[in-house]
Coordinates of C-alpha atoms and ligand atoms in Angstrom, one line a residue:
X1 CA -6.7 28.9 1.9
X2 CA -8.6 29.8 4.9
X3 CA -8.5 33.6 6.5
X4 CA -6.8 34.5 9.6
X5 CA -9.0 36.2 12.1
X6 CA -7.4 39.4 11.5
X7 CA -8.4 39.0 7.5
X8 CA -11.7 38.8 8.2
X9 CA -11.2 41.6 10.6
X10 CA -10.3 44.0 7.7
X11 CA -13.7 42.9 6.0
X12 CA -16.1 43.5 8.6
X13 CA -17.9 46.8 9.5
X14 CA -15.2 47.5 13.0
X15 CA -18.2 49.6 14.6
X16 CA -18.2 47.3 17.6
X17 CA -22.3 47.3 17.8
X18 CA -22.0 43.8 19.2
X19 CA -25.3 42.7 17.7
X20 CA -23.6 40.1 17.0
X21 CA -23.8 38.7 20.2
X22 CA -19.7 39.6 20.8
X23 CA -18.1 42.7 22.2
X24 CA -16.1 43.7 19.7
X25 CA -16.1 42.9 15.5
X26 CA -11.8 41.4 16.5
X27 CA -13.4 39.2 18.8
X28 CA -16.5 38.4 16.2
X29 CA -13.8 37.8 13.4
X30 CA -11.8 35.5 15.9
X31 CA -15.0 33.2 16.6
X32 CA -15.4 33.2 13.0
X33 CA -11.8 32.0 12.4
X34 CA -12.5 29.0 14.5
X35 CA -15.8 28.2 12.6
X36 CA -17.1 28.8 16.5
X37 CA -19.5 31.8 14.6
X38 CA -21.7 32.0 11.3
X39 CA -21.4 35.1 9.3
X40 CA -25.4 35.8 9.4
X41 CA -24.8 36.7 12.7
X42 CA -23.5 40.0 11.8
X43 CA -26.3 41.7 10.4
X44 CA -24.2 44.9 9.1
X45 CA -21.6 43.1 7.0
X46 CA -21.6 44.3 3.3
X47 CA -22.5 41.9 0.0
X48 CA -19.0 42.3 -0.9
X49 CA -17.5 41.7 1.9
X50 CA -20.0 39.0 2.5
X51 CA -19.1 37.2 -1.1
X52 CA -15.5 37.6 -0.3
X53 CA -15.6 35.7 3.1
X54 CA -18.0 33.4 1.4
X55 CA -15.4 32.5 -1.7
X56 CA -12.8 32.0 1.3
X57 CA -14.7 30.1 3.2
X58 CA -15.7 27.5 -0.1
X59 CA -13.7 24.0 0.2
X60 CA -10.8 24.4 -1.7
X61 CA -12.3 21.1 -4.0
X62 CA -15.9 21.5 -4.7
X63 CA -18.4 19.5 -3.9
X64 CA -19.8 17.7 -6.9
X65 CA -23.2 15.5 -6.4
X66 CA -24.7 13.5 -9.3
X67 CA -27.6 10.5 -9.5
X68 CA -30.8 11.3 -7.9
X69 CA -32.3 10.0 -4.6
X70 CA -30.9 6.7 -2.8
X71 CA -28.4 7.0 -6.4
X72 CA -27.0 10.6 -5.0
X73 CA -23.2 9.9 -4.8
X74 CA -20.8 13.4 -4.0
X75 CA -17.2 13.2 -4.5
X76 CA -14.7 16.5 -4.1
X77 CA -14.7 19.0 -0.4
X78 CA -11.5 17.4 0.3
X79 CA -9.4 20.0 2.7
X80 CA -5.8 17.5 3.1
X81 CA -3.3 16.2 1.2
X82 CA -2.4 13.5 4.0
X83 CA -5.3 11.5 5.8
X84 CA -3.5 11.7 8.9
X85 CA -4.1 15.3 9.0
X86 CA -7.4 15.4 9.6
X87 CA -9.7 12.8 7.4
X88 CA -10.4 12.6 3.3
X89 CA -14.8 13.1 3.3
X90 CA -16.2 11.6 0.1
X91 CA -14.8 8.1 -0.5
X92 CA -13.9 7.3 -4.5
X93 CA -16.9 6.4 -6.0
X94 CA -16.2 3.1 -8.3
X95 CA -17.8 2.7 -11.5
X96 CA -18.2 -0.1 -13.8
X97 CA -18.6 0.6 -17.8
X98 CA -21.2 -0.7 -20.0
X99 CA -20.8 -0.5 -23.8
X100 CA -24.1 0.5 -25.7
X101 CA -23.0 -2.1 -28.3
X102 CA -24.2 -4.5 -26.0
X103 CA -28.1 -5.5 -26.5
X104 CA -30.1 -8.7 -25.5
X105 CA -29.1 -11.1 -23.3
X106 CA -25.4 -9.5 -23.3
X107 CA -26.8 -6.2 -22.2
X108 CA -29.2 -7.8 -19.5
X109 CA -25.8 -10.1 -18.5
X110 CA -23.9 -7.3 -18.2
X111 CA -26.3 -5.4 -16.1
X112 CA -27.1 -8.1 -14.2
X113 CA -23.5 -8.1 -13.3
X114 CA -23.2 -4.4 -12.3
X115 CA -26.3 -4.9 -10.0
X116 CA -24.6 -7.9 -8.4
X117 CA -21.5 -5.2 -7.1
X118 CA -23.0 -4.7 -3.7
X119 CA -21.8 -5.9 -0.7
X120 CA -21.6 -6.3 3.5
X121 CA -18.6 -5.6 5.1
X122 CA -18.3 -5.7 9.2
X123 CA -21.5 -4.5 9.4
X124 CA -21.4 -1.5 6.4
X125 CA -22.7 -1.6 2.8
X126 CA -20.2 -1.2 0.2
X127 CA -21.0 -1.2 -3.5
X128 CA -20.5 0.4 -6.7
X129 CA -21.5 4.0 -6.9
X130 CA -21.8 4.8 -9.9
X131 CA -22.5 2.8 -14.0
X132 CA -20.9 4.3 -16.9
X133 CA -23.3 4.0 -20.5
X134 CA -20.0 4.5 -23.1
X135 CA -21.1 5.5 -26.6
X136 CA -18.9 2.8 -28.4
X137 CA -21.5 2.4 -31.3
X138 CA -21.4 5.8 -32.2
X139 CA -25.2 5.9 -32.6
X140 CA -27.0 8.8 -31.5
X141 CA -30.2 6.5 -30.7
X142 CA -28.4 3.8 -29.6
X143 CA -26.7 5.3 -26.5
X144 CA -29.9 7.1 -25.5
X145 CA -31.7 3.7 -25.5
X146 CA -28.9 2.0 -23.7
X147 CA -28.7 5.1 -21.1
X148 CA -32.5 4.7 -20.7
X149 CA -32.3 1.4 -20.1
X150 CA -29.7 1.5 -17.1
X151 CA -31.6 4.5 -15.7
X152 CA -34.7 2.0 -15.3
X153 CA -32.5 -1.2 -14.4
X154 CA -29.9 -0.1 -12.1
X155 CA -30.2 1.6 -9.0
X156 CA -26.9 3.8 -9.4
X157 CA -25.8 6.9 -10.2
X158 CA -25.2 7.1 -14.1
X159 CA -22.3 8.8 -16.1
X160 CA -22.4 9.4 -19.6
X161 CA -19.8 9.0 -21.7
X162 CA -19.4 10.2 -25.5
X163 CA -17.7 13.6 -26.8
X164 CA -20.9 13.7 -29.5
X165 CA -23.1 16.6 -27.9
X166 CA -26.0 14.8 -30.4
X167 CA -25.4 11.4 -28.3
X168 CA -25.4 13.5 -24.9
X169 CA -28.4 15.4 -25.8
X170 CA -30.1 12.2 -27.1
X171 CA -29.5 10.5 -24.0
X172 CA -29.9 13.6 -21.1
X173 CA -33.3 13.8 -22.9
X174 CA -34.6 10.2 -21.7
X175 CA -32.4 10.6 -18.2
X176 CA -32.3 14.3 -16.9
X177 CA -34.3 13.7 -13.9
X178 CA -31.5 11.6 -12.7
X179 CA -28.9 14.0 -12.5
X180 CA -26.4 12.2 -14.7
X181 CA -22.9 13.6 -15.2
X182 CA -21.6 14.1 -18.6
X183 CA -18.4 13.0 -19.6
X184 CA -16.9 15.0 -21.6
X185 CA -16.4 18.4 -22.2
X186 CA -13.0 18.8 -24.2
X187 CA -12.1 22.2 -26.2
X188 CA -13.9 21.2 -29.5
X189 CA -17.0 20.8 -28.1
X190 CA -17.3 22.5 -25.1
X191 CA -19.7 25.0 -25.7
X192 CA -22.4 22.8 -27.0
X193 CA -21.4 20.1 -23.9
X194 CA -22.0 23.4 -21.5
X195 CA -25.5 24.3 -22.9
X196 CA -26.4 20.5 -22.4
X197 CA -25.2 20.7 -18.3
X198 CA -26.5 24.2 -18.3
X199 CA -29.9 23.5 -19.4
X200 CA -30.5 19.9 -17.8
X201 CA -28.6 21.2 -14.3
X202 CA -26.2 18.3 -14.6
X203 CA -22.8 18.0 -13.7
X204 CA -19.7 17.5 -16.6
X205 CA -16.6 16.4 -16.7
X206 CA -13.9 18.6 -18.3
X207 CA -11.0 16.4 -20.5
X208 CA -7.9 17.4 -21.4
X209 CA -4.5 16.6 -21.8
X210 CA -2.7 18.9 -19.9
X211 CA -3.2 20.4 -16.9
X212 CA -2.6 24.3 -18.1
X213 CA -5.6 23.1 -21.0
X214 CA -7.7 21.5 -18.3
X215 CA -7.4 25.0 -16.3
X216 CA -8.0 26.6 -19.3
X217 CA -11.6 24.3 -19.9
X218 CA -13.1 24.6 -16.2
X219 CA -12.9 28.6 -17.2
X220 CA -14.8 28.7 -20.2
X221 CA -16.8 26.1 -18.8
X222 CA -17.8 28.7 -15.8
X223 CA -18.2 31.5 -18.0
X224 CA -20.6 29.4 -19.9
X225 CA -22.6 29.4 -16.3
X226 CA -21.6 25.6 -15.4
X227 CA -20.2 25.6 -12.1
X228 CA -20.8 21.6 -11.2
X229 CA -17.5 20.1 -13.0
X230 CA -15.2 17.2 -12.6
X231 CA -11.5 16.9 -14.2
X232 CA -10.4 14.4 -15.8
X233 CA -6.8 14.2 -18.0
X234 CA -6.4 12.4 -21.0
X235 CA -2.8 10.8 -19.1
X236 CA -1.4 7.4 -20.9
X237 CA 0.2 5.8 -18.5
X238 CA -0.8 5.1 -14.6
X239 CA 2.6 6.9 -13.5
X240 CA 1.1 10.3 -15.8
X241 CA -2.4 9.9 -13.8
X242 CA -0.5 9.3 -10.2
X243 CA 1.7 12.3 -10.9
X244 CA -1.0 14.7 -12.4
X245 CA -3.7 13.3 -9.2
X246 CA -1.0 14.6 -6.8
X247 CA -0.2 18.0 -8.8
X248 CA -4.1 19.2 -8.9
X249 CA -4.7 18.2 -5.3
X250 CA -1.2 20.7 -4.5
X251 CA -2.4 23.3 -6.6
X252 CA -5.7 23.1 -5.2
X253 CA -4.8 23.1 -1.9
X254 CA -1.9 24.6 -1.5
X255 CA -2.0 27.5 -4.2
X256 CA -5.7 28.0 -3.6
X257 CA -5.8 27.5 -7.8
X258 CA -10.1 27.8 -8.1
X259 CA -9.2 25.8 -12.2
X260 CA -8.3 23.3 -10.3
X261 CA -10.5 22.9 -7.6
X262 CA -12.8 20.2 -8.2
X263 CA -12.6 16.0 -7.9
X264 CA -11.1 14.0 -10.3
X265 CA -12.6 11.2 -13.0
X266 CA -9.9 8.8 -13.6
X267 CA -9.6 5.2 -16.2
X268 CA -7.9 2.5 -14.2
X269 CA -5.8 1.2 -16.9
X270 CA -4.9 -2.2 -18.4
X271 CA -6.9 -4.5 -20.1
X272 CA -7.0 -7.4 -17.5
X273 CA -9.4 -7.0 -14.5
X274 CA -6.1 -8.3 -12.5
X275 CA -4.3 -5.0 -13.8
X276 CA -6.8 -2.7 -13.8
X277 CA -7.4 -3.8 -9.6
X278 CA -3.9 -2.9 -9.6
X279 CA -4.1 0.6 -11.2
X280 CA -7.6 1.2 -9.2
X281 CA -6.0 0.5 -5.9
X282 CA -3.4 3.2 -6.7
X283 CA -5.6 5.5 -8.2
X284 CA -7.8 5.5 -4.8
X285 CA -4.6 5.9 -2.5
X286 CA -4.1 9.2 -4.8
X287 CA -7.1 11.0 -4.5
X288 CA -9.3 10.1 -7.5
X289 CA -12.7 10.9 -7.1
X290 CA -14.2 8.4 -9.4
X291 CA -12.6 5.5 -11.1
X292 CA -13.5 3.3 -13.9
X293 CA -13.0 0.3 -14.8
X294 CA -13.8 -1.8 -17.6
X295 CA -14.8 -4.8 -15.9
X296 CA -17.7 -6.5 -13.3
X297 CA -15.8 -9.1 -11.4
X298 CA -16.8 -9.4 -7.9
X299 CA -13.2 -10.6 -7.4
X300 CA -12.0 -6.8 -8.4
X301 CA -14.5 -4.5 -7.4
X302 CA -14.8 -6.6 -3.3
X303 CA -11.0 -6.0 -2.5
X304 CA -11.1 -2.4 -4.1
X305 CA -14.0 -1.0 -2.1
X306 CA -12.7 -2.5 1.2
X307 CA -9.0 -0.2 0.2
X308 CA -12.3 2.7 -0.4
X309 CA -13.4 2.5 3.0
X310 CA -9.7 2.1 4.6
X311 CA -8.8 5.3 3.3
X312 CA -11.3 7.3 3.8
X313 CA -11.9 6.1 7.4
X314 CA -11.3 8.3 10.0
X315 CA -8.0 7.7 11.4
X316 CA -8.6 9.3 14.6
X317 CA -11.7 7.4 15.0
X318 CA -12.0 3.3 15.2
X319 CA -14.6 1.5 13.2
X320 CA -17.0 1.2 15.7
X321 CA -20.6 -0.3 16.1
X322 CA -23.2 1.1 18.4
X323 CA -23.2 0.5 21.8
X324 CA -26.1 -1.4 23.1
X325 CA -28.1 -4.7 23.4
X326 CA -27.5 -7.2 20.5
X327 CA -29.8 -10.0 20.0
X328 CA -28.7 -12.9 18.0
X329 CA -31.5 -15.7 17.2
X330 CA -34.7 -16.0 18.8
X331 CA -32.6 -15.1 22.6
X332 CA -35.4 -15.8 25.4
X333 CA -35.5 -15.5 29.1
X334 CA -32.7 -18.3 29.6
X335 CA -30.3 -17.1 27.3
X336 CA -26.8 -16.7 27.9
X337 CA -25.4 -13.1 28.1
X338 CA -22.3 -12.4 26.5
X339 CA -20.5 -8.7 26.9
X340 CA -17.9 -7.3 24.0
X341 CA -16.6 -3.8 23.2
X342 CA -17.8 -1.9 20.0
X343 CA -14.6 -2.0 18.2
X344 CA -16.1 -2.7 14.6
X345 CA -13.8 -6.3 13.8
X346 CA -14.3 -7.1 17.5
X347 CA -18.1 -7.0 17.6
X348 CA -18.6 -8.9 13.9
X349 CA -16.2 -11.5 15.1
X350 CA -18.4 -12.3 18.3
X351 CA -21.3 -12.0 16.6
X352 CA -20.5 -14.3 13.7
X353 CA -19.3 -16.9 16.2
X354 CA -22.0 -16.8 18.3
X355 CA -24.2 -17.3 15.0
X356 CA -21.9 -20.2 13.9
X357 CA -22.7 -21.4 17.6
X358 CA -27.0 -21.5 17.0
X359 CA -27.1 -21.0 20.5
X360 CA -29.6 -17.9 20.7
X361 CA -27.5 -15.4 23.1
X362 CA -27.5 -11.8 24.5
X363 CA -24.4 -9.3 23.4
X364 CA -24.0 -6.3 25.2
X365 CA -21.7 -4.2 23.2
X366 CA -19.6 -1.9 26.2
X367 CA -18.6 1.9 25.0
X368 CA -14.8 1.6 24.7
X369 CA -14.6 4.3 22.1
X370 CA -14.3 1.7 19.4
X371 CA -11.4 -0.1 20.9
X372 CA -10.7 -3.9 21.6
X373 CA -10.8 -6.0 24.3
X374 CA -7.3 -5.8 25.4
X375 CA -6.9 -2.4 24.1
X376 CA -10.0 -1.1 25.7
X377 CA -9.0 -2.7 29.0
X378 CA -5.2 -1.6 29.0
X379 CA -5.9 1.6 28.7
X380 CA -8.6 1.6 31.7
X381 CA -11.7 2.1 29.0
X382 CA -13.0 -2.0 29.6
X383 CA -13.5 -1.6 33.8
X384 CA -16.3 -2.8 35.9
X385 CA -17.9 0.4 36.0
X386 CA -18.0 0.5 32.4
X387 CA -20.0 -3.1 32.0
X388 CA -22.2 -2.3 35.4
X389 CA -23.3 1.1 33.1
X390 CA -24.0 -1.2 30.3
X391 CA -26.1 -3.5 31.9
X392 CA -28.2 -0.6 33.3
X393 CA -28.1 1.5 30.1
X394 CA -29.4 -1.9 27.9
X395 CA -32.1 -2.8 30.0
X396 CA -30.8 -6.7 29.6
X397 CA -32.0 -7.2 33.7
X398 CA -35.5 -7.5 32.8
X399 CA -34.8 -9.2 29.8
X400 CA -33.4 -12.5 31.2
X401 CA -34.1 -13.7 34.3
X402 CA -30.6 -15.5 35.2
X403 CA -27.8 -13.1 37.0
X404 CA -25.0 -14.7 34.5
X405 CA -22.5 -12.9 32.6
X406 CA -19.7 -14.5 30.4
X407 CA -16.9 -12.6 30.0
X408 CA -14.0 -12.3 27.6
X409 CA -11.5 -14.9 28.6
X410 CA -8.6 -12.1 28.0
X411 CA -10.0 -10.5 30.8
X412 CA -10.4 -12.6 33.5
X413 CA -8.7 -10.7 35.9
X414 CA -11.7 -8.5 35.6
X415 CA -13.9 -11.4 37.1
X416 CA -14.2 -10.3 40.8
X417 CA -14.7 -6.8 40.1
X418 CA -17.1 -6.8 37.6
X419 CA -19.7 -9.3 39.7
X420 CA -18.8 -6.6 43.2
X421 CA -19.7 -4.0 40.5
X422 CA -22.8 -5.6 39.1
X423 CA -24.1 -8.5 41.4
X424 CA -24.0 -11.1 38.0
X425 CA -22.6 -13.9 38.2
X426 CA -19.1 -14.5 35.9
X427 CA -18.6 -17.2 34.1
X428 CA -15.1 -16.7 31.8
X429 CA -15.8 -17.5 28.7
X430 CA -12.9 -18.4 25.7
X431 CA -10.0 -15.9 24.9
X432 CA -10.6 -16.6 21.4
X433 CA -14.0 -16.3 20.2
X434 CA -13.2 -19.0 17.6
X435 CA -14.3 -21.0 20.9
X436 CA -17.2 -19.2 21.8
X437 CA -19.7 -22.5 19.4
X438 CA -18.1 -25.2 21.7
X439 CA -18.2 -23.0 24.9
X440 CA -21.8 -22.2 24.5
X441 CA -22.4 -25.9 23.9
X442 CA -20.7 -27.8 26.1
X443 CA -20.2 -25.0 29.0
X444 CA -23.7 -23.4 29.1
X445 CA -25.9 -25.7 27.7
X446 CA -24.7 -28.9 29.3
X447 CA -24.9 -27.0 32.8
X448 CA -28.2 -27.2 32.6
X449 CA -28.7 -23.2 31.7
Ligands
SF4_1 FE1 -19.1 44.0 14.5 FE2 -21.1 43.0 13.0 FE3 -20.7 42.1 15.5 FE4 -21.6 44.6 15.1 S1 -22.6 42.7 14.6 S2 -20.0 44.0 16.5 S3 -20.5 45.1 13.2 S4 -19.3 41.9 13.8

């Protein structure tokens, strides 16, 4: 839980020296409160009290990176229960399994498969984070070679799953540099699954099948010197994983419990990929930091990223694209100029019609603080002065050499305005910009533009 300014009062030296840049250590401890100060500017506080504020100040889940590189994925420094309350950080990672009784053709299928789980959505990439190797053949040699082989065929970040610390050694030895996480440490073999993370400065994933045993793991597993650890409970049903998600979020949060305090690995369950969307979806909604699933369908993995990136939008900030000059096609000195706002949907709709359109065109994308047409202009952020600063700000004037500027039909009203404002000429263009392909061809082109 975070300090009050008067905690961090008590903890500080209270000589007043104001080295610190403030009057008075009350005011320092205020400032610091508000995260308006860093600690390191007080150049007299003590270690101890240092740690102290330090162990305060830590997120109340840890942070927990694994993969390497452009594979890095982090999952955990969550700070709400609700997203409404201020935003959740480090969307669910989703991770498809691969058996290492797979070999040949079937292996390269199936990897082929997990490669193909990348996608574009209004303008962001979504994909899967994350491959799981599962020791299903129960072969020492076999899961390191499968393990090595992902690590050199898929571009993702790589779990490994077996409870044999001999199949976990045998396959951190051929991946290490990639920062796997090991899944799992369970009482029974949790001090030789601790060496392994210890040693190779990977991540592991604590199992157990109750919460009070799962507390009980993460604190041997820190006294071993592991502090990079992910929870995951051996719960049957989805109802035992929704209800035991929600009760280590509390306790983290709310309780401050440290045992608790790190993400969660979870197993969508059922054995269809329909039922196992289903679980994944849920799962997601309730704060688990990585889920599996036991299948490669597109079909599954499109729909559950997009709920990924709904919930861990911000929902006091619109999906927004850039403001500035778009150009679509090979645009020239003639082309037609079309202005939008940078809500996210808004702009890809535009832009995709104006593609389906192969009329080469201008977009100037207007700063409504990610808001839509009607939206933006309701609420005074779509005005004239808004587009003239656009024009200015993208440079489009010596770009084209025609004064035109087509306009969303929903704001028409805008028309008079916005050419006293900028000296352009309007031309209205559709409301819908399902229209935009047969107002471009029959409205600009065939007026001889
Ligand atoms: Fe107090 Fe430290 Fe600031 Fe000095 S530098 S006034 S001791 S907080």
């Amino acid at each position: 839980m975070a300090l009050t300014g008067l905690d961090i009062f008590k903890l500080l030296p209270k000589t007043n020296c104001k080295k610190c840049g403030m009057p008075t250590c009350l005011a320092f401890a205020m400032q610091l409160a508000q995260k308006r100060a860093e600690l390191d500017a007080c150049p007299c506080v003590s270690e101890e009290a240092k740690n102290k504020l330090d162990a305060a100040a830590a997120p109340p889940v840890k942070l927990i990176k694994f993969g390497s590189g452009d594979a890095e994925v982090q999952i955990g420094q969550e700070t709400v229960l609700f997203r409404h309350e201020e935003k959740f950080h480090n969307p669910t990672i989703l991770a498809p399994t691969v058996s290492d009784t797979l070999s040949g053709a079937e292996l390269t299928k199936r990897i082929d498969a997990v490669n193909a789980l990348q996608f574009e959505r209004v303008g962001s990439h979504i994909g899967a984070g994350a491959v799981v190797v599962v020791n299903d053949s129960g072969s020492d040699a076999t899961f390191a070679s499968v393990a090595k082989t992902l690590s050199q065929s898929v571009k993702l970040a790589l779990i490994l799953c077996s409870e044999s610390p001999s199949a976990i050694s045998a396959a951190v030895a051929e991946t290490a540099s990639l920062k796997p996480l090991i899944a799992a440490a369970t009482a029974e073999n949790v001090d030789e699954m601790a060496t392994i993370a210890k040693d190779n400065k990977c991540p592991i994933v604590a199992k157990a099948d109750s919460l009070e045993a799962l507390s009980d793991l993460t604190e041997k597993i820190k006294s071993l010197g592991v502090e990079e650890i992910v929870l995951s409970l051996a719960s049957e049903t989805l109802r035992e994983q929704l209800y035991d998600l929600a009760r280590i979020r509390v306790l983290a949060l709310k309780k401050a419990f440290r045992s608790l305090g790190y993400p969660v690995l979870s197993l969508a369950t059922g054995d269809t990929p329909d039922q196992q969307i289903a679980s994944a979806a849920s799962l997601i909604c309730k704060y688990a930091g990585i889920v599996v699933l036991n299948t490669t369908e597109p079909y599954a993995f499109l729909p559950l990223l997009t709920t990924v990136m709904n919930v861990y939008c911000d929902p006091q900030k619109p999906v927004q694209v850039e403001p500035k000059l778009y150009t679509i096609g090979e645009a020239t000195a003639d082309s037609p100029v079309i202005f939008t706002t940078n809500f996210s949907l808004t702009y890809y709709t535009v832009e995709a019609d104006v593609e389906a359109s192969r009329v080469p065109c201008y977009i100037i994308v207007v700063d409504t603080e990610g808001t839509s047409v009607l939206t933006a202009y309701s609420g005074d952020k779509l005005n004239e002065k808004a587009v003239a600063d656009a024009i200015k700000k993208t440079g489009i004037e010596d770009i084209v050499t025609h004064r035109k500027l087509i306009i969303p039909g929903y704001v028409a009203v805008m028309s008079g305005k916005v050419e006293e404002a900028t000296g352009w000429d309007v031309l209205v263009g559709p409301r819908e910009s399902t229209m935009l392909p047969k107002y471009l061809k029959e409205v600009w082109c065939s007026s001889g533009n």
